[in-house]
């Protein structure tokens, strides 16, 4: 399956230098046909200077980095050609490599090969994509720790404990004819299962924080027309210099405004939609706002002096910041000098003049309630991993109720409990990739990577 040799541009278009990557068993044969220097004796982890030639002319002067299997990123023979960053040059080089037998790589295919060749497990491979996409210290830290295998080693511990539990149960099964024999103390089995389940739940709980750090905390600004919602959003956006504009992958209709406040990413949900409907019938605008409120984790309920706050009937309880805008005339500026926002307190601002915005930002950061992450803590950031942990937890609950049947129910046979345990193992195995056998699932995971990674 991985016998062909792949190539791709690994750097974005527009830089001074570009890197073309090639990996696979034919790497050095193909390079011998297009690169001027002889690489047959070249040591791994060295650079060679030379030029790429298409047979009739010099395409570019380049440096080639040499990696030999299995000590490369992919685990295969591979090389990186550093050339000048002209789109014409990189295209010519890729076409030459393809003409000599390589093929264009799919998104994430280099990393997929690294996974298939056992260089990293699936959660580490996914961390590579997260590392590339990291935009702040927190997301960088989480991706780095996952890449280094922090999560993987916790999963390995859980797997060991689950195997221990399974083998104790299976021992019981093997000797099930001997009714008088009890091989494992049921209390010990229950305690071990509970310990594993607690660990799994602890990991699953971190997803809320992990997801907020990675994808941002959703905030909706809700208020009657003309109270200053757009002005407030613009002020928040302009106050912060590190605006991350249009998020890739979202359609123009659903563009979300993303702001970093004190290192935390806040995502203002569907505010473009709310703004757009301003001139349309009011009802539609309110419906839109309510949808945004349901989706949000924090709500800024905006009003102005002598205008009551709109009523919110939310399905789910969540922090609501009561903010009174347009306080530039009605309230003396000394009233902005609170140090802390406490629930139930109004925050007075002037979106137009920027007064009180700092207080509002502090309140947002406080309500986001993102704890400090310690150096060695595992934080789950990936929805796929979170779902696998939930599945493992569900089946462990079944195991536990099988091990401790209710007083009037017959005990569950050990082979059925063992079956549920295998499902727990398989759910955890999906995270590291050990129990993923379908190529389609793998392709799905890697298709979100960039080409060249
Ligand atoms: P929206 O309909 O809630 O989005 O309200 P806008 O942001 O469009 O603001 C409505 C009007 O209120 C505009 O004329 C703004 O200039 C004005 N406005 C917004 N914020 C303030 C403020 O803090 N002070 C004053 N005096 N006017 C404001």
mmCIF file of N, CA, C and O in Angstrom, residues 159-169 189 192:
data_model
loop_
_atom_site.group_PDB
_atom_site.id
_atom_site.type_symbol
_atom_site.label_atom_id
_atom_site.label_comp_id
_atom_site.label_asym_id
_atom_site.label_seq_id
_atom_site.Cartn_x
_atom_site.Cartn_y
_atom_site.Cartn_z
ATOM 1 N N UNK A 159 -5.174 0.851 29.256
ATOM 2 C CA UNK A 159 -5.263 -0.401 28.504
ATOM 3 C C UNK A 159 -4.720 -1.567 29.329
ATOM 4 O O UNK A 159 -5.319 -2.633 29.396
ATOM 5 N N UNK A 160 -3.591 -1.331 29.983
ATOM 6 C CA UNK A 160 -2.997 -2.366 30.828
ATOM 7 C C UNK A 160 -3.957 -2.792 31.939
ATOM 8 O O UNK A 160 -4.139 -3.978 32.203
ATOM 9 N N UNK A 161 -4.573 -1.783 32.573
ATOM 10 C CA UNK A 161 -5.503 -2.090 33.661
ATOM 11 C C UNK A 161 -6.726 -2.834 33.149
ATOM 12 O O UNK A 161 -7.216 -3.759 33.790
ATOM 13 N N UNK A 162 -7.179 -2.447 31.948
ATOM 14 C CA UNK A 162 -8.346 -3.126 31.373
ATOM 15 C C UNK A 162 -8.013 -4.572 31.022
ATOM 16 O O UNK A 162 -8.824 -5.471 31.204
ATOM 17 N N UNK A 163 -6.790 -4.783 30.519
ATOM 18 C CA UNK A 163 -6.378 -6.144 30.168
ATOM 19 C C UNK A 163 -6.282 -6.998 31.427
ATOM 20 O O UNK A 163 -6.652 -8.173 31.430
ATOM 21 N N UNK A 164 -5.811 -6.388 32.493
ATOM 22 C CA UNK A 164 -5.722 -7.090 33.776
ATOM 23 C C UNK A 164 -7.126 -7.515 34.232
ATOM 24 O O UNK A 164 -7.349 -8.669 34.603
ATOM 25 N N UNK A 165 -8.063 -6.586 34.117
ATOM 26 C CA UNK A 165 -9.448 -6.865 34.492
ATOM 27 C C UNK A 165 -10.013 -7.989 33.626
ATOM 28 O O UNK A 165 -10.649 -8.929 34.119
ATOM 29 N N UNK A 166 -9.762 -7.896 32.323
ATOM 30 C CA UNK A 166 -10.265 -8.913 31.398
ATOM 31 C C UNK A 166 -9.687 -10.276 31.728
ATOM 32 O O UNK A 166 -10.398 -11.283 31.751
ATOM 33 N N UNK A 167 -8.374 -10.320 31.998
ATOM 34 C CA UNK A 167 -7.774 -11.636 32.219
ATOM 35 C C UNK A 167 -8.267 -12.240 33.531
ATOM 36 O O UNK A 167 -8.461 -13.455 33.617
ATOM 37 N N UNK A 168 -8.518 -11.408 34.532
ATOM 38 C CA UNK A 168 -9.075 -11.938 35.779
ATOM 39 C C UNK A 168 -10.451 -12.543 35.531
ATOM 40 O O UNK A 168 -10.776 -13.625 36.030
ATOM 41 N N UNK A 169 -11.236 -11.848 34.716
ATOM 42 C CA UNK A 169 -12.578 -12.352 34.411
ATOM 43 C C UNK A 169 -12.511 -13.619 33.574
ATOM 44 O O UNK A 169 -13.265 -14.563 33.775
ATOM 45 N N UNK A 189 -12.400 -6.586 41.580
ATOM 46 C CA UNK A 189 -12.742 -6.299 40.174
ATOM 47 C C UNK A 189 -13.522 -4.990 40.084
ATOM 48 O O UNK A 189 -13.246 -4.139 39.230
ATOM 49 N N UNK A 192 -11.247 -2.016 40.665
ATOM 50 C CA UNK A 192 -10.383 -1.751 39.505
ATOM 51 C C UNK A 192 -11.199 -1.092 38.390
ATOM 52 O O UNK A 192 -10.772 -0.095 37.792
#
